[in-house]
Tab-separated table of C-alpha atoms and ligand atoms in Angstrom:
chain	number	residue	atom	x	y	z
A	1	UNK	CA	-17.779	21.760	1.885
A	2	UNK	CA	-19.674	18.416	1.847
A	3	UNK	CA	-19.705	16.037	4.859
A	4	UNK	CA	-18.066	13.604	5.757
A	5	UNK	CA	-14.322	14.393	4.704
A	6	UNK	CA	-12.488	11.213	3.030
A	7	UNK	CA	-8.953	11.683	4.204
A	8	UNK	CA	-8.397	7.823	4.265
A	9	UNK	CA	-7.124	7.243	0.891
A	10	UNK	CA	-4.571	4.460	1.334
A	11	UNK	CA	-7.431	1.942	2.349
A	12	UNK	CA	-9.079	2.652	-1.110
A	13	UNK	CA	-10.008	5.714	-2.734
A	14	UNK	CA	-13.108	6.953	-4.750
A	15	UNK	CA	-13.213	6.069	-8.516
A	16	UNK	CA	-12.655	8.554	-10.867
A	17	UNK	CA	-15.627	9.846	-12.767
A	18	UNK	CA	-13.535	9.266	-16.134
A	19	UNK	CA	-13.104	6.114	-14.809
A	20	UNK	CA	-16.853	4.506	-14.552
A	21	UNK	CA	-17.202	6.557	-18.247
A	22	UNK	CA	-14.367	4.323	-19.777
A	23	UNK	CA	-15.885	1.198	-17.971
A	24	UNK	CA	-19.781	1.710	-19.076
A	25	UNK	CA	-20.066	0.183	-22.435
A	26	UNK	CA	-18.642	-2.674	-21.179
A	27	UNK	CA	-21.184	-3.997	-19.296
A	28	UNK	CA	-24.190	-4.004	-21.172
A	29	UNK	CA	-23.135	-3.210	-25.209
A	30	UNK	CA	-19.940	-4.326	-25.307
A	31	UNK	CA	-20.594	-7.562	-22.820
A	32	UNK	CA	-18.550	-10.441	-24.879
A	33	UNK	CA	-16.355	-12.505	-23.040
A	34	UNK	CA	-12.393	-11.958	-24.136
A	35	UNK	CA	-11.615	-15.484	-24.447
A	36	UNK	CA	-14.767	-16.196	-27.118
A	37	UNK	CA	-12.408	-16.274	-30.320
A	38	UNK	CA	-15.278	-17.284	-32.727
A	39	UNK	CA	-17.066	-13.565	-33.008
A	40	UNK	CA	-17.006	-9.722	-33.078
A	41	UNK	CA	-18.446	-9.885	-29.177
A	42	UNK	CA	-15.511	-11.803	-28.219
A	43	UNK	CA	-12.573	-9.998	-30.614
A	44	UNK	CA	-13.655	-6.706	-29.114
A	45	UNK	CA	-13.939	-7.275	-25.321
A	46	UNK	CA	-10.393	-8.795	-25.913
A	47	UNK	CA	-9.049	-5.921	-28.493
A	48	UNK	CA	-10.582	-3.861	-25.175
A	49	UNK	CA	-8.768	-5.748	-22.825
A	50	UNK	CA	-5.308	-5.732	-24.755
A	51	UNK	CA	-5.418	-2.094	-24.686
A	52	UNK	CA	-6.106	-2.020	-20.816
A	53	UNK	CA	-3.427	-4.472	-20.113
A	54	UNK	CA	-1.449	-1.604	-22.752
A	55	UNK	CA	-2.257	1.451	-19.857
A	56	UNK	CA	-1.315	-0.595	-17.266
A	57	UNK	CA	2.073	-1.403	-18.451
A	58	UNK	CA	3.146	1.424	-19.520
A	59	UNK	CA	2.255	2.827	-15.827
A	60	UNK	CA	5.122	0.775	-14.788
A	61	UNK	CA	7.207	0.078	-17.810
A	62	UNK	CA	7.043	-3.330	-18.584
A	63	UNK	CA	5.782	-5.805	-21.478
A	64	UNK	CA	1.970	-5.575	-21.393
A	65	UNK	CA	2.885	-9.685	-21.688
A	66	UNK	CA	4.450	-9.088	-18.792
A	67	UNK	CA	0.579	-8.023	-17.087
A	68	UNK	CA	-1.419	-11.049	-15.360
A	69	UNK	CA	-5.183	-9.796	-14.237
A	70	UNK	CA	-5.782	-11.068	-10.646
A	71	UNK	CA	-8.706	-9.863	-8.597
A	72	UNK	CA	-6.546	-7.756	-6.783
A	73	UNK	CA	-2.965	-7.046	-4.850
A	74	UNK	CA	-4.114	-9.763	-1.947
A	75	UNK	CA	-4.660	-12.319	-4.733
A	76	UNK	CA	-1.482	-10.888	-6.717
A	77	UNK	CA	0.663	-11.129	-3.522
A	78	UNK	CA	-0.946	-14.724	-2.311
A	79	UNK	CA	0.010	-15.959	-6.455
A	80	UNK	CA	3.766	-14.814	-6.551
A	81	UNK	CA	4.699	-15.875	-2.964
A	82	UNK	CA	3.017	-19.324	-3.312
A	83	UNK	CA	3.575	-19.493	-7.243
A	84	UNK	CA	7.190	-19.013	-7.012
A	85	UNK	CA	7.918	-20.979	-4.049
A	86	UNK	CA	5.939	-24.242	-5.370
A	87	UNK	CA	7.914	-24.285	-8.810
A	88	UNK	CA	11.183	-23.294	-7.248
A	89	UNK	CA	10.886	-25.898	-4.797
A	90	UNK	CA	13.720	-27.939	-5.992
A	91	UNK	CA	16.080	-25.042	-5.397
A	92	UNK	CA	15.334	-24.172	-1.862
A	93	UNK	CA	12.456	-23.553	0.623
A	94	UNK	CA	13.461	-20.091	2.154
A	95	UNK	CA	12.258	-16.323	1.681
A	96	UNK	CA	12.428	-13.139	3.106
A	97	UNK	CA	10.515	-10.527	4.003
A	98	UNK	CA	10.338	-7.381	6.397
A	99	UNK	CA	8.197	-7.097	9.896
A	100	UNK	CA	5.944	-4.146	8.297
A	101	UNK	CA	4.434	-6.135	5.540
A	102	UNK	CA	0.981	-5.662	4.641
A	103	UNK	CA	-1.482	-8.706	6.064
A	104	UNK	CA	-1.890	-10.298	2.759
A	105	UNK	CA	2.016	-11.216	2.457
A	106	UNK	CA	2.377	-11.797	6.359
A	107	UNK	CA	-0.827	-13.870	6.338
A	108	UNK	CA	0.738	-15.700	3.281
A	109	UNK	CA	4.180	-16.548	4.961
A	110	UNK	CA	2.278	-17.558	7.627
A	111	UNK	CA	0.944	-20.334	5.596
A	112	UNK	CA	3.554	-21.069	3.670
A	113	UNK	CA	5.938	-21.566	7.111
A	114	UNK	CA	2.878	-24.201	7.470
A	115	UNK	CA	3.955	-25.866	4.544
A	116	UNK	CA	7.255	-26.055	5.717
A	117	UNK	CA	8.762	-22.877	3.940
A	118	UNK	CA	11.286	-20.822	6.771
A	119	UNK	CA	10.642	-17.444	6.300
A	120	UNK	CA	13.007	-14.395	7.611
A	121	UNK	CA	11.160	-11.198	8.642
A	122	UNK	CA	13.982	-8.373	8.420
A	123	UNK	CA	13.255	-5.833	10.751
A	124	UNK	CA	13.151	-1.852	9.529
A	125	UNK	CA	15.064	1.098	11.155
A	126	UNK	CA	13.175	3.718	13.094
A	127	UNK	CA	12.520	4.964	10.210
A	128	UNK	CA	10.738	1.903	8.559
A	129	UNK	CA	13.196	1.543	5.821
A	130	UNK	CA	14.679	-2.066	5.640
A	131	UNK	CA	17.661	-1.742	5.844
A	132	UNK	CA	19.877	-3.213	2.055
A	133	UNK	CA	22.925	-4.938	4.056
A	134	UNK	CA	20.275	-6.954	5.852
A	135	UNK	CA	18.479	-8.377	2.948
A	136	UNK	CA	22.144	-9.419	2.105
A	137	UNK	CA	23.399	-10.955	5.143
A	138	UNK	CA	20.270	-12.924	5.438
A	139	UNK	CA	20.138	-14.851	1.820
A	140	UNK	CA	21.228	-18.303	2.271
A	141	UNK	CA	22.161	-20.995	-0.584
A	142	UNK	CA	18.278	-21.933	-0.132
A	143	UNK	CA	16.469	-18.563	-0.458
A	144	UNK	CA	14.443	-18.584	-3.591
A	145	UNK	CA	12.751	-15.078	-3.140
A	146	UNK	CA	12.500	-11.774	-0.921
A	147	UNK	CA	9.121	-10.184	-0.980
A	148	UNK	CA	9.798	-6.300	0.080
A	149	UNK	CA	6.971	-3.915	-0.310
A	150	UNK	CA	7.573	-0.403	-2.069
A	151	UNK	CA	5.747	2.217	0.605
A	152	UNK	CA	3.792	1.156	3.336
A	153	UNK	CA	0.434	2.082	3.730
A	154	UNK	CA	0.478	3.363	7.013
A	155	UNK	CA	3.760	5.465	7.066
A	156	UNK	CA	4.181	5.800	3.706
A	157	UNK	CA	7.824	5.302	3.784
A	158	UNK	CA	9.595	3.842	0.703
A	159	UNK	CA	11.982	1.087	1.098
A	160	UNK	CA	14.992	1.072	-1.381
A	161	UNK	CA	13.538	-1.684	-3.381
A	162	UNK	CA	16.440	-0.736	-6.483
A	163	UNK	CA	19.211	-0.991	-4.027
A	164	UNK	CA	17.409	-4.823	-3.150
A	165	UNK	CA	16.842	-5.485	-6.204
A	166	UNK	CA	20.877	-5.019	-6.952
A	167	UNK	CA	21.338	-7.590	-4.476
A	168	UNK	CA	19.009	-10.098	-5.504
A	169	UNK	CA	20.228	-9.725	-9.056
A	170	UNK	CA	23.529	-10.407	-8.044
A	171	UNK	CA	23.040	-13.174	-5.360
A	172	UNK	CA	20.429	-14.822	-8.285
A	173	UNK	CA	17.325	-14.372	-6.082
A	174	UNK	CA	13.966	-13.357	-7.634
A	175	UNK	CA	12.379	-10.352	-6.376
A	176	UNK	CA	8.685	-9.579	-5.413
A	177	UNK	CA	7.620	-6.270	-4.700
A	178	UNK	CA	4.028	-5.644	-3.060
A	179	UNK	CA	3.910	-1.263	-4.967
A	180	UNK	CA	0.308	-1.417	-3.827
A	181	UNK	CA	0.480	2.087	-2.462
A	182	UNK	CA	3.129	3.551	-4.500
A	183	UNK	CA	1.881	2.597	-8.134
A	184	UNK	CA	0.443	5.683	-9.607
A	185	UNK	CA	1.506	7.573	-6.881
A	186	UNK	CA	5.393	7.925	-7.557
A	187	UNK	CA	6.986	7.092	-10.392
A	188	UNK	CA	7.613	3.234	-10.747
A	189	UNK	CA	9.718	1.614	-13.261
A	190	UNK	CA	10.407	-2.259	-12.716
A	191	UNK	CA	13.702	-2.155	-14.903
A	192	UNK	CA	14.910	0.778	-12.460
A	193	UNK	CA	13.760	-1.536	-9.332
A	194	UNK	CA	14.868	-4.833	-10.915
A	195	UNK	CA	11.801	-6.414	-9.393
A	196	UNK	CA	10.718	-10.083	-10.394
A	197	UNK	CA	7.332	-9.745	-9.927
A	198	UNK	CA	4.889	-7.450	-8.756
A	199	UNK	CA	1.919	-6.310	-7.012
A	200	UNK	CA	-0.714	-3.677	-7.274
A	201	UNK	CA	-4.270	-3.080	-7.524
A	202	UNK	CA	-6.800	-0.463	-9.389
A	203	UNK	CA	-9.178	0.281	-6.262
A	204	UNK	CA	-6.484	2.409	-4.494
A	205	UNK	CA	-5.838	4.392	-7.940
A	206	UNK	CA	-9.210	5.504	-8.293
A	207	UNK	CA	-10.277	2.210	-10.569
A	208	UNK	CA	-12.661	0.140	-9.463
A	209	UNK	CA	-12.720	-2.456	-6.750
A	210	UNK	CA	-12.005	-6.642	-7.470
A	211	UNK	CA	-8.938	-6.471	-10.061
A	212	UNK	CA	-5.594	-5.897	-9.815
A	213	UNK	CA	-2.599	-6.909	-11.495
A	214	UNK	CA	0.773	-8.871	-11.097
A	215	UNK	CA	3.378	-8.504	-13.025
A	216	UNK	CA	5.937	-11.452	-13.974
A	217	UNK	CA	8.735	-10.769	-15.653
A	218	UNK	CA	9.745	-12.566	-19.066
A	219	UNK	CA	13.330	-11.801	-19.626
A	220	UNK	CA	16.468	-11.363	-17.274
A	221	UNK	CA	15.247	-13.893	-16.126
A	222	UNK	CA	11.845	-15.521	-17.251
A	223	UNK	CA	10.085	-16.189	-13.849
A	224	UNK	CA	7.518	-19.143	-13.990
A	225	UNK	CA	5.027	-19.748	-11.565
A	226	UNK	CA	2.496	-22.443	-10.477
A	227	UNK	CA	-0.825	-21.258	-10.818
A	228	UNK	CA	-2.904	-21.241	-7.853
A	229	UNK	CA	-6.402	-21.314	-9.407
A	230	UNK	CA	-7.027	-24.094	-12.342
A	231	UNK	CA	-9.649	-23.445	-15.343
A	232	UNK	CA	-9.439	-22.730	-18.896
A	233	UNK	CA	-5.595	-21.975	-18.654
A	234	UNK	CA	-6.167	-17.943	-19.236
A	235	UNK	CA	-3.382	-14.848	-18.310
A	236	UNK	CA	-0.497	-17.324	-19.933
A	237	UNK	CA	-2.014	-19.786	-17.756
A	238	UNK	CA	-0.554	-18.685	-14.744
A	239	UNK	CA	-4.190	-17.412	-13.297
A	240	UNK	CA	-7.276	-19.119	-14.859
A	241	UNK	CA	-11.040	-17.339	-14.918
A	242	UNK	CA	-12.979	-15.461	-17.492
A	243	UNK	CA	-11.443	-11.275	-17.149
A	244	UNK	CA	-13.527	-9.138	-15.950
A	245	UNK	CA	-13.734	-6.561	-18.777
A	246	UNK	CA	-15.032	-3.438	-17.059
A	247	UNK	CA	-13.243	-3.521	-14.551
A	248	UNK	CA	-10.092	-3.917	-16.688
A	249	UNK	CA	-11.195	-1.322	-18.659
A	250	UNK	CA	-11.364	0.887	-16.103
A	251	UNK	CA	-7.730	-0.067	-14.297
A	252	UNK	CA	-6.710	0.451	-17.631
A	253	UNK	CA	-7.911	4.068	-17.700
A	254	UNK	CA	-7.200	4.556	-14.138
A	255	UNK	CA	-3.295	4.122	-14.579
A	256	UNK	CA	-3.785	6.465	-18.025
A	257	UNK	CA	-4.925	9.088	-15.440
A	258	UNK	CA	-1.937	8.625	-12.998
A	259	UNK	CA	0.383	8.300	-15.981
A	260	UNK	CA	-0.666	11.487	-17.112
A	261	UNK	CA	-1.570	13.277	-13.415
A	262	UNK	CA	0.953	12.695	-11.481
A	263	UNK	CA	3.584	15.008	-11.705
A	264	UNK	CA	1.118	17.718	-11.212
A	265	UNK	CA	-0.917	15.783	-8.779
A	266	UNK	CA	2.136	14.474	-6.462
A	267	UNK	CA	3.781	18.010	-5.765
A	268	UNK	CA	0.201	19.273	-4.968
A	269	UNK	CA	-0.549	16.784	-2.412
A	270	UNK	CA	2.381	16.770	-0.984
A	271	UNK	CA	2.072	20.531	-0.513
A	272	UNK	CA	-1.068	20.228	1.314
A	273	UNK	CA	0.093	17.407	3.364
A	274	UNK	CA	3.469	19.344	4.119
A	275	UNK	CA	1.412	22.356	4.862
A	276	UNK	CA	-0.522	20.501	7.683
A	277	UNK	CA	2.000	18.775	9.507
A	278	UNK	CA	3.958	22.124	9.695
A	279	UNK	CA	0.446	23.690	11.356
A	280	UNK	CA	0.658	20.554	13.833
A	281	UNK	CA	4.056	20.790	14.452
A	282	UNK	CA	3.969	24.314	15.701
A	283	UNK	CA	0.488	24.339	17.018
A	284	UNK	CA	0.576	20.991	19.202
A	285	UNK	CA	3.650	19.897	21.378
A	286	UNK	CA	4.799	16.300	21.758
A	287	UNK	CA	3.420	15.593	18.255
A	288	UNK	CA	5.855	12.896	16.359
A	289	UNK	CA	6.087	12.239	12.575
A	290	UNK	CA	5.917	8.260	12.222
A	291	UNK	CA	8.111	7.213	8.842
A	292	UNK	CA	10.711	8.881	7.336
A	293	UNK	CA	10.500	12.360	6.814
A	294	UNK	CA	11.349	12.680	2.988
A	295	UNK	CA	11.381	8.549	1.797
A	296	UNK	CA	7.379	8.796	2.072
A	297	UNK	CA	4.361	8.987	-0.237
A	298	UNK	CA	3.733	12.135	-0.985
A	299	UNK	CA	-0.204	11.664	0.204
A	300	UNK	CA	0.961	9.988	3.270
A	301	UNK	CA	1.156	11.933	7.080
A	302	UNK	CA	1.277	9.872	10.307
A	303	UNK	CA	1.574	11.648	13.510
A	304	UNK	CA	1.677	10.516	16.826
A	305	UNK	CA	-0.183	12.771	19.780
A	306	UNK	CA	1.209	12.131	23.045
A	307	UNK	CA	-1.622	11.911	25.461
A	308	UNK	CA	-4.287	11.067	23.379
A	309	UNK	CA	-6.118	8.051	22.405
A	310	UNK	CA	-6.398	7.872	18.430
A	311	UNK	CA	-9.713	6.608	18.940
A	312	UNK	CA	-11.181	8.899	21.193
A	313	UNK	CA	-9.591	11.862	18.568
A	314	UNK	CA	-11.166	10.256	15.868
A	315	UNK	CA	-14.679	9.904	18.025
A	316	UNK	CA	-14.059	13.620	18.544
A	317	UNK	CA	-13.784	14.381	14.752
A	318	UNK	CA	-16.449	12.042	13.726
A	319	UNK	CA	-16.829	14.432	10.392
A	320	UNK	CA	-13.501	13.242	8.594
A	321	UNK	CA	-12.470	9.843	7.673
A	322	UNK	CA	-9.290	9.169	9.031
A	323	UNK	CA	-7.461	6.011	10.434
A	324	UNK	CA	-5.871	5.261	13.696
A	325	UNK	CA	-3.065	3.327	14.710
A	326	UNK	CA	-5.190	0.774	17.017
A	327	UNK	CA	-6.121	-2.088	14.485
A	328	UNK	CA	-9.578	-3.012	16.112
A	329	UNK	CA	-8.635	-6.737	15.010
A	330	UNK	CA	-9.761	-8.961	18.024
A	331	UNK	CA	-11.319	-8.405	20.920
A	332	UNK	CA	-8.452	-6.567	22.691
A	333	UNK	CA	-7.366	-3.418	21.142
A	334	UNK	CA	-4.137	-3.892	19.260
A	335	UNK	CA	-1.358	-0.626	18.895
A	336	UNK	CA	-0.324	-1.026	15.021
A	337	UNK	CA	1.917	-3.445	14.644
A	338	UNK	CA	4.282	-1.594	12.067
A	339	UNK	CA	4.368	1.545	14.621
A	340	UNK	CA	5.836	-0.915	16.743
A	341	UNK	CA	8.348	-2.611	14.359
A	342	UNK	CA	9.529	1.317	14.337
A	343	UNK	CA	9.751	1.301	17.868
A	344	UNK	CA	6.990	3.365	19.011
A	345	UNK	CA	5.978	2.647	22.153
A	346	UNK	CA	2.158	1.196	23.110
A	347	UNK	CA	1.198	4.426	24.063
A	348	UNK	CA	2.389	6.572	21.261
A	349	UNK	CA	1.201	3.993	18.442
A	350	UNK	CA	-2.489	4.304	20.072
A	351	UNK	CA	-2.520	7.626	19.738
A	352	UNK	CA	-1.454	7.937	15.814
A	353	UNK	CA	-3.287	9.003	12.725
A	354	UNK	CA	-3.002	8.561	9.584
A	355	UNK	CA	-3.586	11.032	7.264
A	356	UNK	CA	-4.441	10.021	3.548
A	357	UNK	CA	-4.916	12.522	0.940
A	358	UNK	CA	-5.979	11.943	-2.449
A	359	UNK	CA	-6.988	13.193	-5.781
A	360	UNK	CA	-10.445	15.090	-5.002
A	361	UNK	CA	-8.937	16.371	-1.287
A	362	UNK	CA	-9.786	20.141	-1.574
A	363	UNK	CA	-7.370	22.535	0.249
A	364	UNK	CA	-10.746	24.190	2.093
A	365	UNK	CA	-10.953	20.437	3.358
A	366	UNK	CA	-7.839	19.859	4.615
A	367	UNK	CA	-7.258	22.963	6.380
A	368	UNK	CA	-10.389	22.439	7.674
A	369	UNK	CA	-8.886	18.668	8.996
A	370	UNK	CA	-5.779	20.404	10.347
A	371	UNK	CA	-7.968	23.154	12.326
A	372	UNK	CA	-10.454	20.507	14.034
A	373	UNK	CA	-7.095	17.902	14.518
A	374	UNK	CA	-5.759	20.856	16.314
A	375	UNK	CA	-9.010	21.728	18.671
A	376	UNK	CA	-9.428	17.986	19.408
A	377	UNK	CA	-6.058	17.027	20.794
A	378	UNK	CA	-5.830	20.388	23.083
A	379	UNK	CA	-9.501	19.713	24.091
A	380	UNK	CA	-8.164	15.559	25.019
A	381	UNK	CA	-5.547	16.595	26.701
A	382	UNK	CA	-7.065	19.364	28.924
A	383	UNK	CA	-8.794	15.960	30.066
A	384	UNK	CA	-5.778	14.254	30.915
A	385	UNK	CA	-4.582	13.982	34.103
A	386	UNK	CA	-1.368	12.443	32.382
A	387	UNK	CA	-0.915	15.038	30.358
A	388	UNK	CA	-1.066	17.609	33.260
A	389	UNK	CA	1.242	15.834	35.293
A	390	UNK	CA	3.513	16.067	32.680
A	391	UNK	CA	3.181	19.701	31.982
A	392	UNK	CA	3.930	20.129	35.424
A	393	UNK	CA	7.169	18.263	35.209
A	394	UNK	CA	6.457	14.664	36.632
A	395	UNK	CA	8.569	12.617	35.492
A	396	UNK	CA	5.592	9.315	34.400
A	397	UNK	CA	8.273	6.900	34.348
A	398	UNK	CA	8.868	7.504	38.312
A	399	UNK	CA	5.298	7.497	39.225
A	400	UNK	CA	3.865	4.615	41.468
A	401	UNK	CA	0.921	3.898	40.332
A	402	UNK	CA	-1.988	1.868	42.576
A	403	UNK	CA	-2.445	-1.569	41.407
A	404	UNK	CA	-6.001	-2.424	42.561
B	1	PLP	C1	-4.586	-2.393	-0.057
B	1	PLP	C2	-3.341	-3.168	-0.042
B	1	PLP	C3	-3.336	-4.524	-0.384
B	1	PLP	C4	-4.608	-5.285	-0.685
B	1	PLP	O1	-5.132	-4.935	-1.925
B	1	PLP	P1	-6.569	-5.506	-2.403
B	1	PLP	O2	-6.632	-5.127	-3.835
B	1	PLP	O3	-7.568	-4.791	-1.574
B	1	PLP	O4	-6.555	-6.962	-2.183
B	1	PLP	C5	-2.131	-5.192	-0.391
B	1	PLP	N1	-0.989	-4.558	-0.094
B	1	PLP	C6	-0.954	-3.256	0.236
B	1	PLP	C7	0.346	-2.615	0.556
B	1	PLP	C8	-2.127	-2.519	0.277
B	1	PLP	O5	-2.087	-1.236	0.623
């Protein structure tokens, strides 16, 4: 086994060896730019590109017309929020959302609500799903778009986006969908979903870092967007900048490997994963599964350990790559805030892990993650007075404690 284990795979994951293969002739032999129309360099880094944007469709069956190159899902997410709600203006000036967003679409609503745009954030059940008759009751006669994402990437549960989608269809609101973590990962279809438009990016599907994708539909209906970056009017003008070829290429080839892998790949990560949250389950007590048990990605496992302090576990297994559920964002330490849209208490969303498997976890490595997981919270809480007290039968809630 080589140190140190990656088990954080939702914040981006290695690329693919067939990946950088694909991508190689790109940059120095086949270099042309895909807009030059006037010679060979140009007709084949765009004949290149064409076929990428090919891959990627067919990933998530659409139009590859229906494929707009961004430099990722912040970008992709930041373009179809503000996009849509600057041309739709005229129809309205509200949107909705859900509390367990990922930063780039809060962040976004944040600015738009600066602009004047009122923004909804649905809340999720315990089990972070948002819940369909929600999304419902809150669409007004001004919404022009709900933004819900597919799986989250620190529980990993899946939202019924299709069910959503239903309603939007029917209430004539356009959907965006932030798939981020589930693209390549589960199967995705945006007919199936009836999404609008969506998100998704190539570094957490073992592509390369800096380009992502968002799709727009162009039928049923034809969504139209203002562009938020101005230039040579390139990506049916809706995001302007010379592509990057190699690193299309290689999303390209990256969602040819999922397309191909993941039936196979899915039930064998979600094996392992199952595997190790049954060993922590009967090995540690007050452990608690964050998410829903079966809506989740199947590389996903977030557990709660009573007791413990997720970063003093992680301190304690310095030789795997995990993530805890204190966001180190300021200067205080924050508890996660989508463990507490769930309704886990302060305490229980500092202690959390997350878990994140991916396509070059070995078995040896995870078991070897589940056996040190194991040591480490029964060492921390042989530490803990808290922990005794509670063994013993104190009731915490009861105890006066000394204010000093
Ligand atoms: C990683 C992630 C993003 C950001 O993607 P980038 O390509 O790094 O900008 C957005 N949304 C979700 C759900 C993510 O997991």
């Amino acid at each position: 086994m080589k140190f140190p284990i990656y088990m954080d795979n939702h914040s981006t994951t290695p690329m693919d060896p067939r990946v950088l293969e694909a991508m190689l002739p790109y940059f120095i032999e086949k270099f042309g730019n895909a807009a030059s129309r006037n010679h060979q360099f140009g007709w084949e880094a765009e004949e290149a590109v064409e076929n990428a944007r090919k891959q990627i469709a067919k990933l998530i069956h659409c139009d590859a017309k229906e494929i707009v190159f961004t430099s990722g899902a912040t970008e992709s997410d930041n373009l179809a929020l503000k996009g849509v709600v600057e041309m739709y203006k005229e129809k309205g000036d509200h949107i909705i959302t859900c509390t367990t967003e990922h930063r780039a679409i809060l962040d976004t609503c944040k600015s738009l609500e600066k602009r004047g745009i009122k923004v909804t954030y649905l809340p999720v059940e315990k089990d972070g799903r948002v819940n369909p008759d929600e999304v419902r009751k809150a669409i007004t006669d001004k919404t022009i778009l709900i933004s819900i994402m597919l799986a989250n990437n620190e529980i990993g549960t899946i939202h019924p986006i299709a069910e959503i989608g239903k309603i939007a269809k029917e209430k004539g609101v356009l959907l965006h969908c932030d798939a981020t973590q589930g693209v390549g990962k589960i199967p995705v279809d945006v007919e199936t979903l009836k999404v609008d438009l969506m998100s998704f990016t190539s570094h957490k599907i073992y592509g390369p870092k800096g380009v992502g994708a968002l799709y727009v539909r162009k039928k049923g209906p034809r969504v139209r967007l203002v562009p938020q970056i101005d230039g040579g009017g390139h990506e049916r003008g809706m995001r302007s900048g010379t592509l990057p070829v190699p690193l299309i290429i290689g999303f390209g080839k990256a969602c040819e490997l999922c397309e191909q892998e993941m039936p196979v790949e899915s039930k064998r990560i979600a094996a392992m994963r199952d595997r190790l949250q049954a060993q922590i389950m009967k090995d540690l007590d007050e452990s608690y599964l964050n998410g829903h048990p079966t809506e989740r990605l199947p590389h996903n496992l977030n557990i709660s350990f009573a007791y413990v302090e997720g970063e003093a576990l992680l301190m304690g297994v310095k030789e795997v790559a995990l993530s805890s559920g204190s966001a180190c964002t300021s200067a205080t330490l924050e508890p996660s805030y989508v463990l507490r849209a769930l309704g886990v208490g302060s305490d229980l969303a500092h202690s959390s892990i997350r878990f994140g498997l991916g396509r070059f976890t070995t078995d040896e490595e995870f078991d070897y993650t589940g056996k040190r997981m194991v040591e480490a919270v029964k060492r921390l809480r042989e530490m803990s007075p808290l922990y005794e007290m509670a063994k013993e039968g104190i009731d915490l809630k009861s105890v006066q404690w000394a204010v000093h």
